[in-house]
Short mmCIF file of C-alpha atoms in Angstrom, two decimals:
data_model
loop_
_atom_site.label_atom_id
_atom_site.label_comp_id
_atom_site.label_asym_id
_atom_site.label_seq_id
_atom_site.Cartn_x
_atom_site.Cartn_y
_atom_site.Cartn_z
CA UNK V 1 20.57 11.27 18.49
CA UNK V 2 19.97 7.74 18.30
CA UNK V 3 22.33 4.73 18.12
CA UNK V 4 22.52 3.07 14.99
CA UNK V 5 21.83 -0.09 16.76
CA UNK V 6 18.33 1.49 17.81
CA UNK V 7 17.78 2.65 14.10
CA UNK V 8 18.00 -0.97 12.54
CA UNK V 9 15.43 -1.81 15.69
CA UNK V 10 13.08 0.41 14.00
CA UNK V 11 13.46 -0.60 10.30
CA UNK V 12 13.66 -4.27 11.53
CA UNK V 13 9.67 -3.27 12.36
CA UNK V 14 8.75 -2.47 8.80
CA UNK V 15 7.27 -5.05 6.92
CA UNK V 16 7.89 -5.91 2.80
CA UNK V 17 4.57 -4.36 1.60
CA UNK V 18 4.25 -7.96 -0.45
CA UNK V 19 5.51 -10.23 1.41
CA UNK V 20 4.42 -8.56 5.40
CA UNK V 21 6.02 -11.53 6.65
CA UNK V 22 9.38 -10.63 6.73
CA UNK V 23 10.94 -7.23 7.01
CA UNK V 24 12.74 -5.33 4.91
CA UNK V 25 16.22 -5.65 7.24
CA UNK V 26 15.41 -9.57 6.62
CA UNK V 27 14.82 -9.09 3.08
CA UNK V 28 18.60 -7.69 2.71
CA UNK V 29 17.12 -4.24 1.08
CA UNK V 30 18.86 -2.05 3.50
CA UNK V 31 22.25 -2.60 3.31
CA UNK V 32 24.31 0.22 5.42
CA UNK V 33 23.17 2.95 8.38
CA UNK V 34 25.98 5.57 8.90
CA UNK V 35 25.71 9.13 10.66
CA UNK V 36 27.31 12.29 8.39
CA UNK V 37 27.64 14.63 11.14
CA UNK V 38 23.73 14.90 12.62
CA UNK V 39 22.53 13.20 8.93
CA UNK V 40 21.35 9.93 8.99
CA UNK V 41 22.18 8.38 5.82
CA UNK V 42 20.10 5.04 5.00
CA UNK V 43 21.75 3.04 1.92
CA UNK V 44 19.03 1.04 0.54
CA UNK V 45 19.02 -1.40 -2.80
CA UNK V 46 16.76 -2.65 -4.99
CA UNK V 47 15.36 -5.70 -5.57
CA UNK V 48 14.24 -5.99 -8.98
CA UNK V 49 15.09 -2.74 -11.20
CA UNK V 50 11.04 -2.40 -12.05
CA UNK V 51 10.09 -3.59 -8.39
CA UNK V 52 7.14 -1.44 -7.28
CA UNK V 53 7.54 -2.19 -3.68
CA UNK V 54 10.61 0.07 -3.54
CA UNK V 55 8.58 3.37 -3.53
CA UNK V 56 6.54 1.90 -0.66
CA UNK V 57 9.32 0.79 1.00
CA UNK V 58 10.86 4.37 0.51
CA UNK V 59 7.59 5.80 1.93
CA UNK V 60 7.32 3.50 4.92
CA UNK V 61 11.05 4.21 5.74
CA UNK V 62 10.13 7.64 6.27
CA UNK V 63 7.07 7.98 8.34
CA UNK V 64 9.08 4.99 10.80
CA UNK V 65 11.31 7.86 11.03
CA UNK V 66 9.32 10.50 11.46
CA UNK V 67 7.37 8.57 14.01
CA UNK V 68 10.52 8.09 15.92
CA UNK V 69 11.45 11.83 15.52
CA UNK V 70 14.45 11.29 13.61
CA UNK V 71 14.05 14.29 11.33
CA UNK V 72 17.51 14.87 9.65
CA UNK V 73 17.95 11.69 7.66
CA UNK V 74 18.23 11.13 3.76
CA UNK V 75 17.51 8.02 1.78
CA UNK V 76 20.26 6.62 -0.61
CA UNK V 77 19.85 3.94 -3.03
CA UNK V 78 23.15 1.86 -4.19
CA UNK V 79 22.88 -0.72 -7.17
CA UNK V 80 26.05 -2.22 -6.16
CA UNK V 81 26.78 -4.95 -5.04
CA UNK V 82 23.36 -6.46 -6.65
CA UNK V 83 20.62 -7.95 -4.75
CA UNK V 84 21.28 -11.51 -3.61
CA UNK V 85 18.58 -13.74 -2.68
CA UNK V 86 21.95 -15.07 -0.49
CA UNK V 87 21.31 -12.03 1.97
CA UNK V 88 17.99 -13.66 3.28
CA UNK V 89 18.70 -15.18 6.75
CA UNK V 90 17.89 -18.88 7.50
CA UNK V 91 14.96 -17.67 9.29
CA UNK V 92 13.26 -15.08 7.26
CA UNK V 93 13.40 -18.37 4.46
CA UNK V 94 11.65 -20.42 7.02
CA UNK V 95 9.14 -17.47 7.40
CA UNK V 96 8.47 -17.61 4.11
CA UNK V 97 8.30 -21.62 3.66
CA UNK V 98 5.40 -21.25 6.57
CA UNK V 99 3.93 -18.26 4.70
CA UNK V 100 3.18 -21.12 2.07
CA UNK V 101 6.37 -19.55 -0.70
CA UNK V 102 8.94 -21.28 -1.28
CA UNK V 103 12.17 -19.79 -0.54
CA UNK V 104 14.83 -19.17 -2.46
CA UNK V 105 17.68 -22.07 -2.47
CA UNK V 106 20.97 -21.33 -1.91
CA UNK V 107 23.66 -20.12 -4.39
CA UNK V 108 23.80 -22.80 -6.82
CA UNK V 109 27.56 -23.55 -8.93
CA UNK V 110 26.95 -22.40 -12.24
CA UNK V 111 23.69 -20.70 -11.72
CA UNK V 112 23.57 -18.79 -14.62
CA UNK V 113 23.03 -22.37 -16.56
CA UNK V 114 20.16 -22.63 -14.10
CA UNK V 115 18.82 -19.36 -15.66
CA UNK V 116 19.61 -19.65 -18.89
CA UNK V 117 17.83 -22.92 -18.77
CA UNK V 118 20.33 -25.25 -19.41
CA UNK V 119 19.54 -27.21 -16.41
CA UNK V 120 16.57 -27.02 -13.94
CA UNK V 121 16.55 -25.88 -10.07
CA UNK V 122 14.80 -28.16 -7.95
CA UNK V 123 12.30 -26.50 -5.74
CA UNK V 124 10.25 -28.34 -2.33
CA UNK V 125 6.71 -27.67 -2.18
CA UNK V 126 5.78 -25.11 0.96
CA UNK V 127 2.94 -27.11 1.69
CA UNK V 128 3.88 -30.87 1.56
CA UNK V 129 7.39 -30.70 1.11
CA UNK V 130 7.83 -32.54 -1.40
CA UNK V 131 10.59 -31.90 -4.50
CA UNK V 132 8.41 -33.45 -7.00
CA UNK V 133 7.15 -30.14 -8.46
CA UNK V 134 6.69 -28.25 -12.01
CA UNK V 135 7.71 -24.66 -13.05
CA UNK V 136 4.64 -23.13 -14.50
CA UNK V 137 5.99 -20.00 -15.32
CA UNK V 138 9.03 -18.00 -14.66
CA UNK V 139 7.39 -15.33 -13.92
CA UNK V 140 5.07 -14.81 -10.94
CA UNK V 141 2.72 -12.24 -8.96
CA UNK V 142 5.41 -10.00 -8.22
CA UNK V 143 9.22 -9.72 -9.61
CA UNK V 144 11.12 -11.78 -7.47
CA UNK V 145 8.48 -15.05 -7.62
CA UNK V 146 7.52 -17.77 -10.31
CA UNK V 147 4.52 -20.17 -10.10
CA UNK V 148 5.29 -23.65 -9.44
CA UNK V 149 2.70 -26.53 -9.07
CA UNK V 150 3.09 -29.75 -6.57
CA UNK V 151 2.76 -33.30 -8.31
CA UNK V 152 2.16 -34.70 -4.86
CA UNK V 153 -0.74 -32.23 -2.91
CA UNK V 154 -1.40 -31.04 -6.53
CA UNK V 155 -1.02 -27.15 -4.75
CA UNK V 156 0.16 -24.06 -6.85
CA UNK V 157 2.67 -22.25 -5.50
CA UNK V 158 5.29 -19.30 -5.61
CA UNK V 159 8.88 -19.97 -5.54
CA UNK V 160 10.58 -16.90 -4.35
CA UNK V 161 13.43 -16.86 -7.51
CA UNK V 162 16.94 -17.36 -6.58
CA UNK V 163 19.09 -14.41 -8.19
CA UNK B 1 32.99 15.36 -28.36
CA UNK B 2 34.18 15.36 -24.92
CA UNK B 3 33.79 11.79 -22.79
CA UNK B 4 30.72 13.48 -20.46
CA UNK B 5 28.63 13.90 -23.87
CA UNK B 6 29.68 10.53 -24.98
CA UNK B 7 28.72 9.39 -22.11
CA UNK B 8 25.56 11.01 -22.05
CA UNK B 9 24.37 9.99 -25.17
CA UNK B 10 25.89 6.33 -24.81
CA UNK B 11 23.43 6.12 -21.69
CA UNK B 12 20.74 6.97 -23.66
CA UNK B 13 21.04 4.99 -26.30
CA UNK B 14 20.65 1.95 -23.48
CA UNK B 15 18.05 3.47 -21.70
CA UNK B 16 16.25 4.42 -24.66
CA UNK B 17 15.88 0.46 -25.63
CA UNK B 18 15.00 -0.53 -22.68
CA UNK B 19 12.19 1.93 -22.18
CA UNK B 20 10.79 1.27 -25.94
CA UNK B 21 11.37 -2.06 -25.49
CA UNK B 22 9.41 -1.91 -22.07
CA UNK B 23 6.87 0.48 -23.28
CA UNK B 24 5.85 -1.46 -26.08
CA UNK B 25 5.62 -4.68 -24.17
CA UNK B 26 3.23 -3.27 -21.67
CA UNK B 27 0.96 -2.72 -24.60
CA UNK B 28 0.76 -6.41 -24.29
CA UNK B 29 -0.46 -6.56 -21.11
CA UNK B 30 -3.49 -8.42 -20.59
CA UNK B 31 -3.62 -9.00 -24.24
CA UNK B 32 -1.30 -12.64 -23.43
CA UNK B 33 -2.19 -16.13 -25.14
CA UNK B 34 -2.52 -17.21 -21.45
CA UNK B 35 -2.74 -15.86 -18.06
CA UNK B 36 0.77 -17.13 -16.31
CA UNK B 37 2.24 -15.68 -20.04
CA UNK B 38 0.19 -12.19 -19.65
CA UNK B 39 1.86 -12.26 -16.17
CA UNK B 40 5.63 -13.19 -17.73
CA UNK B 41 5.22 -10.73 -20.39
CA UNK B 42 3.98 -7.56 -17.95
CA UNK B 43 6.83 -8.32 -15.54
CA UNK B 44 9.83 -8.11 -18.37
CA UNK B 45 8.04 -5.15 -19.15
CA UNK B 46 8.51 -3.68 -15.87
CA UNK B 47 12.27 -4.36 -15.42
CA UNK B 48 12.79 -2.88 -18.65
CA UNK B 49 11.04 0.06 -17.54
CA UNK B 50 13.24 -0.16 -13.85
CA UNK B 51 16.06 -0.59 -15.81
CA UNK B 52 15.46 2.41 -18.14
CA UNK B 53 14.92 4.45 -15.14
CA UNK B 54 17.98 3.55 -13.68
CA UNK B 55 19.79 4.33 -17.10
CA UNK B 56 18.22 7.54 -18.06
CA UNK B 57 19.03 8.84 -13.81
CA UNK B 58 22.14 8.82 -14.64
CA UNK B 59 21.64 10.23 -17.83
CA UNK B 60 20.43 13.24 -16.21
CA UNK B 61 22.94 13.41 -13.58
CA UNK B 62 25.90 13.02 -16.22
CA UNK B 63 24.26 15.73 -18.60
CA UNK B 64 24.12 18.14 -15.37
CA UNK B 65 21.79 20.84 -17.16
CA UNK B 66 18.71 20.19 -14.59
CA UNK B 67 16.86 17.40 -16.30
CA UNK B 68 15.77 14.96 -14.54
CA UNK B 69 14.75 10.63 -15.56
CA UNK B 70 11.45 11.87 -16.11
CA UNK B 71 11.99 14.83 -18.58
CA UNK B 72 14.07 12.61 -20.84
CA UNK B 73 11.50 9.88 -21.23
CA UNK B 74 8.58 12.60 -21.51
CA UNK B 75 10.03 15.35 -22.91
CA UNK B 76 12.57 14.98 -25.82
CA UNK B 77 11.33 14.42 -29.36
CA UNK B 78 11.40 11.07 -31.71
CA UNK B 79 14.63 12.13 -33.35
CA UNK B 80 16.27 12.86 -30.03
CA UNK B 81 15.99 8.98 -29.29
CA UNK B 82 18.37 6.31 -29.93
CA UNK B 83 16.67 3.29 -29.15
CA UNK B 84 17.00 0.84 -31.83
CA UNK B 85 14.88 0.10 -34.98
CA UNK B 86 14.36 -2.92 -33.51
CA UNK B 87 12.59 -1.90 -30.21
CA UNK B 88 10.13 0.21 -31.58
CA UNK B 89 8.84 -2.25 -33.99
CA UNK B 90 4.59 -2.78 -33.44
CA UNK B 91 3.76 -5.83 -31.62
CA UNK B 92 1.89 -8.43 -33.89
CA UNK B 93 1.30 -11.19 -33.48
CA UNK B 94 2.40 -13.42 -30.13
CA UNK B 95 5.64 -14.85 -32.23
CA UNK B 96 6.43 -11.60 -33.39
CA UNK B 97 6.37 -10.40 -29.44
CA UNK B 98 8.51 -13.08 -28.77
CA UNK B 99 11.41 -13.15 -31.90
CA UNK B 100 11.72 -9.03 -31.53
CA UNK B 101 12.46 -10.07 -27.77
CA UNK B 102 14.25 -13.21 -28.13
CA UNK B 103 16.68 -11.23 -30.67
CA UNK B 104 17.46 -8.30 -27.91
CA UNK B 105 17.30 -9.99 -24.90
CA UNK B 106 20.36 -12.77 -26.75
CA UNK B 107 22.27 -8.80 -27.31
CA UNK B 108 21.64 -7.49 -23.96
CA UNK B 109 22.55 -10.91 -22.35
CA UNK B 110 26.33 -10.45 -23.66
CA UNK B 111 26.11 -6.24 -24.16
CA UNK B 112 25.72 -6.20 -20.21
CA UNK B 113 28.14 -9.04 -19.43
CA UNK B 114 30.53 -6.95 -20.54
CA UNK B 115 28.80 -4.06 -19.20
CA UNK B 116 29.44 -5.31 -15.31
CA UNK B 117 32.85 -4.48 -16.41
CA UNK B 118 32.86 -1.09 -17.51
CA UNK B 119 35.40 1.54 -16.04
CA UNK B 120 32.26 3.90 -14.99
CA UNK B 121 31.47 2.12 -12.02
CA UNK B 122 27.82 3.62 -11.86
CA UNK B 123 27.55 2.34 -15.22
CA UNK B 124 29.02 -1.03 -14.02
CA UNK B 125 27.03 -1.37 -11.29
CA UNK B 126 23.43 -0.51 -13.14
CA UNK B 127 24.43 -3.07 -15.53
CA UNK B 128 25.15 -6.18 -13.07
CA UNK B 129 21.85 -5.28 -11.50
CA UNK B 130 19.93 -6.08 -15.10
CA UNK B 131 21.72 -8.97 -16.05
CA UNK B 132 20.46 -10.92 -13.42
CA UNK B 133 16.99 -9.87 -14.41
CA UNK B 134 18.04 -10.04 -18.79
CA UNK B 135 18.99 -13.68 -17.87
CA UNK B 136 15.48 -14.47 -16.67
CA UNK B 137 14.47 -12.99 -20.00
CA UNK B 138 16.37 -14.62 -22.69
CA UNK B 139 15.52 -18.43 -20.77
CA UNK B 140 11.83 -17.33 -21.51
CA UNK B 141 12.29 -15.96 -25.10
CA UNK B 142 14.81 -18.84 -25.71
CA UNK B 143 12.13 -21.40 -24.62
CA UNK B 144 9.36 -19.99 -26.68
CA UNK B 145 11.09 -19.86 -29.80
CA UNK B 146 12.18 -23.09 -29.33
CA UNK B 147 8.13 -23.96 -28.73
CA UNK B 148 6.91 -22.11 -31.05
CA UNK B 149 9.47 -23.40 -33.90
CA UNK B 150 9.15 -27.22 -32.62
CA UNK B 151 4.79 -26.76 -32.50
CA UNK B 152 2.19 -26.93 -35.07
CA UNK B 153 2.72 -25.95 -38.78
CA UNK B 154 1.11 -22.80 -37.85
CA UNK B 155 3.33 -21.75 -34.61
CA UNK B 156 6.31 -22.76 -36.90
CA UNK B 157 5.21 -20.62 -39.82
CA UNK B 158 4.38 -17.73 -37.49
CA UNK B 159 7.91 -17.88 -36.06
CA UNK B 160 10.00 -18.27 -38.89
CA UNK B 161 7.96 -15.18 -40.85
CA UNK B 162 8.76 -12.77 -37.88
CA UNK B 163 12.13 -14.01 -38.15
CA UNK B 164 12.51 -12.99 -41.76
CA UNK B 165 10.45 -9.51 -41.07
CA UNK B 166 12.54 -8.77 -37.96
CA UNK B 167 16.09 -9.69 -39.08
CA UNK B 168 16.69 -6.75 -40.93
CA UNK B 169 17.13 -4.52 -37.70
CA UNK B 170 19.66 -6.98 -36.17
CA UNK B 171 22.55 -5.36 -37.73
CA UNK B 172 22.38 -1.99 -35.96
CA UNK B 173 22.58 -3.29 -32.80
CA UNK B 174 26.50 -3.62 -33.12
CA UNK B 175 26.85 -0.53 -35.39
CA UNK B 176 29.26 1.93 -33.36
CA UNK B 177 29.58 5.74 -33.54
CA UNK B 178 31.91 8.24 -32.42
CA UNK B 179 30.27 7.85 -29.16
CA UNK B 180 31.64 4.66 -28.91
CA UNK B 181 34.75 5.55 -30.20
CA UNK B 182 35.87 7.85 -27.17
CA UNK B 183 34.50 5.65 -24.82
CA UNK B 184 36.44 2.62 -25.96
CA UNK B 185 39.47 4.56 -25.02
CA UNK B 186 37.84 4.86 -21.71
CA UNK B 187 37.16 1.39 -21.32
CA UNK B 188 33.70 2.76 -20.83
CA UNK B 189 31.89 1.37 -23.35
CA UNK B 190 31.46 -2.11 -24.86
CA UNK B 191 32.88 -2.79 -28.45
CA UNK B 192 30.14 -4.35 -29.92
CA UNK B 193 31.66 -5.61 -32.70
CA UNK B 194 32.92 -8.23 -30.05
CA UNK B 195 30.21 -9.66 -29.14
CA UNK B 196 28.72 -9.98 -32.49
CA UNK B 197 30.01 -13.71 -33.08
CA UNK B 198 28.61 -14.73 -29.59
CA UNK B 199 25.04 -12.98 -30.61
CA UNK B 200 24.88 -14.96 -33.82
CA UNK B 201 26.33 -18.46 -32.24
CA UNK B 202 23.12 -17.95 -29.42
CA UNK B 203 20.49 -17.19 -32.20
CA UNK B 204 21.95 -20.30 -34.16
CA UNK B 205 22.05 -22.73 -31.41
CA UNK B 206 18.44 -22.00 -30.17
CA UNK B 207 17.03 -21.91 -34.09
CA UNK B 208 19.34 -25.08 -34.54
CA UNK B 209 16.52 -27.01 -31.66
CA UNK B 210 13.75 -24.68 -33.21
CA UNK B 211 13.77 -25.84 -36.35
CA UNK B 212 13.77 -22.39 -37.46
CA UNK B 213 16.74 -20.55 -39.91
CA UNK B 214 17.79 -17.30 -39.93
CA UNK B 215 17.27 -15.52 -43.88
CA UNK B 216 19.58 -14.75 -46.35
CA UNK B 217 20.62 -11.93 -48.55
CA UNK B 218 18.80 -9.52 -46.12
CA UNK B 219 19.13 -5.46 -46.47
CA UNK B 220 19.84 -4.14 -43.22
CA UNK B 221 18.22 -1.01 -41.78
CA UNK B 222 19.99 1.43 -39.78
CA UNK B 223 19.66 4.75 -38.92
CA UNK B 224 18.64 5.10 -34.76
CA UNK B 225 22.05 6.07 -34.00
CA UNK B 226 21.09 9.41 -35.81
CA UNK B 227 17.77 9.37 -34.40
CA UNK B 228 16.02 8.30 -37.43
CA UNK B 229 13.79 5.59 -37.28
CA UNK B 230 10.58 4.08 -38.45
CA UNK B 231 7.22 5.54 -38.63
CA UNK B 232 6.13 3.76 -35.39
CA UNK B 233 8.33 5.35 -32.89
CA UNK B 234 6.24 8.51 -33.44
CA UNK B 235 2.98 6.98 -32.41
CA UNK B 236 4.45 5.26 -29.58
CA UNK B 237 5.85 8.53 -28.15
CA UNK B 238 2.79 10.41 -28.65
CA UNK B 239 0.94 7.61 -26.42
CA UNK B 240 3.69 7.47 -24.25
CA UNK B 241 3.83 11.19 -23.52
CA UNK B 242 0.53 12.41 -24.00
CA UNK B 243 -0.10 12.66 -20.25
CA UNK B 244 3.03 14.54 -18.83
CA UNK B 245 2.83 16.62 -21.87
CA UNK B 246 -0.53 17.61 -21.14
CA UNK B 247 0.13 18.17 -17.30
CA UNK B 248 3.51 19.40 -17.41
CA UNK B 249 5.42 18.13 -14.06
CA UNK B 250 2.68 15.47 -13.53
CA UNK B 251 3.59 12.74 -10.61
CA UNK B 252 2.28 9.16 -9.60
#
């Protein structure tokens, strides 16, 4: 049987099937590894509630295991506590930022004004850094991103959305 | 009626909108006035759809007879729905798209603020998930009526007649049922009566900067909380179901 310390060193080797840059440990989507008796139980969560990635993720989860003969294992998705773009390390947001998206900023006081649009986030551009950029759209190639557009190096670019 | 069938049919009623809601947006898909709005209007689609699928899970698992997410989307009948009027309404025109939305995404936005507090902490816990995403919607319906109201002559005109169309299934979003009734006592459900002032302060505020007024004297329809509703829930079911009908057990 193997540690639990070895089994996050195996899921820490599966990509996001998006964003292949960071893993899915990074990405916060597996949130708890426990044994129940032989049964590995692996609590996952979702990002978005539509987010297609999930099944893939599901799907890669289990042919890392099967690859590592782990055999007895089940797959358990919780909704709570919700997604938080908060649970992305400092690095994996630097991953991203080289990547060319813009990562998510941190928490923000009063964020839901921020998404109900009472006042604006301000977002750096990935490629120039600059903070004099433009939300195109809310909404982006996949769930979690909108398009923004640099004033400066005149770029496009996706803002990974801060939830 | 016993709380588990309250329940049951309380998390269909929710799942039910969102799926409609979801279903018919996708229709939209790559019909948008504009690519990055084509984009905006497919992805609200698709956490609608997440979030039914979330909704009607737990459906199943509450009803315990051996259904499953998929056999309640596919396999139940138009007057075994309880989506509202509202959801099922035909697209129309771009405005139209947007005021159907903008009106339930301003009832969801305070129906699952209150949700996150529910006793059912399944329940709870679905509903904190969507909020984040329902807040993302009602900026972008907020904004476009506001656009659309505060445009041309013809945006304005556009907005303020799918206003007056569309208004008439408002109402029945805050009707409540004995279903409601036993899971009050719960603390399970939301009293929707309570967040009626809040729904009609939002619509106010943003048709206040619009330029845009909601009608008068309107007769209200009702009737999904039966399972009756319009002609055009039919058609959208028989699209909608056509393929798992046709190959029973059918998977992506």
């Amino acid at each position: 049987m193997k540690s639990i310390n070895d089994i996050w060193k195996i899921l820490e080797r599966i990509p996001d099937p998006e964003i292949p840059v960071i893993s899915v440990v990074e990405l916060g989507i597996i949130r708890a590894l426990r044994y129940e008796g032989p049964k590995l139980i692996i609590t996952i969560t979702p990002t978005y509630s539509g987010c297609p990635a999930m099944s893939a993720i599901s799907i890669d989860i289990n042919n890392h295991m099967h690859e590592n003969d782990i055999k007895d294992f089940q797959i358990e998705t919780v909704y709570q506590p919700a997604w938080t773009t908060d649970w992305m390390s400092k690095e994996a947001k630097e991953k991203l930022r080289v990547y060319g998206i813009a990562p998510p900023n941190e928490q923000i006081k009063h964020k839901l004004n921020v998404l109900t649009g009472d006042h604006d986030e301000e977002v750096n551009c990935p490629h120039c850094g600059s903070n004099n950029t433009i939300l195109t759209s809310q909404f982006g190639s996949t769930a979690c991103k909108a398009l923004y557009k640099c004033k400066e190096c005149l770029e496009p670019f996706d803002y990974f959305k801060c939830i | 009626m016993t709380k588990q069938e309250a329940l049951f049919k309380y998390l269909l009623r929710l799942g039910d909108q969102h799926l409609i809601l979801g279903h018919r947006l996708s229709e939209q898909s790559s019909k948008g006035p504009f690519l990055e709005e084509d984009i905006a209007c497919s992805n609200i689609a698709l956490d609608l759809i997440g979030n039914a699928n979330h909704l009607l899970q737990y459906a199943a698992e509450v009803e315990n007879k051996n259904r499953t997410a998929d056999d309640l989307a596919f396999l139940r009948s138009e007057r075994e729905f309880y989506n509202s009027l509202l959801a099922e309404q035909p697209n129309g025109d771009f405005a139209f798209v947007m005021t159907k939305h903008f009106f339930a995404d301003v009832f969801d936005f305070y129906l699952y603020t209150e949700l996150q507090k529910s006793a059912d902490e399944t329940l709870a816990s679905i509903a904190a998930k969507a909020l984040k995403e329902i807040t993302y919607h009602l900026r972008h319906t907020s904004k476009w009526m506001i656009r659309l109201g505060d445009g041309t002559d013809e945006s304005k005109m556009r907005a303020q007649n799918a206003i007056n169309e569309l208004y008439r299934f408002t109402s029945e979003l805050f009707e409540m049922d004995e279903v409601d009734e036993v899971l009050l006592k719960e603390k399970i459900a939301v009293d929707s009566s309570s967040i009626q002032n809040s729904w009609f302060a939002k619509v106010k505020e943003v048709f206040a900067e619009a330029g845009l007024n909601l009608p008068e004297e309107v007769y209200m329809q009702t009737g999904s909380r039966k399972g009756q509703h319009t002609e055009h829930l039919g058609f959208l079911l028989a699209e909608m179901q056509h393929l798992h009908r046709a190959f029973p057990g059918a998977q992506w």
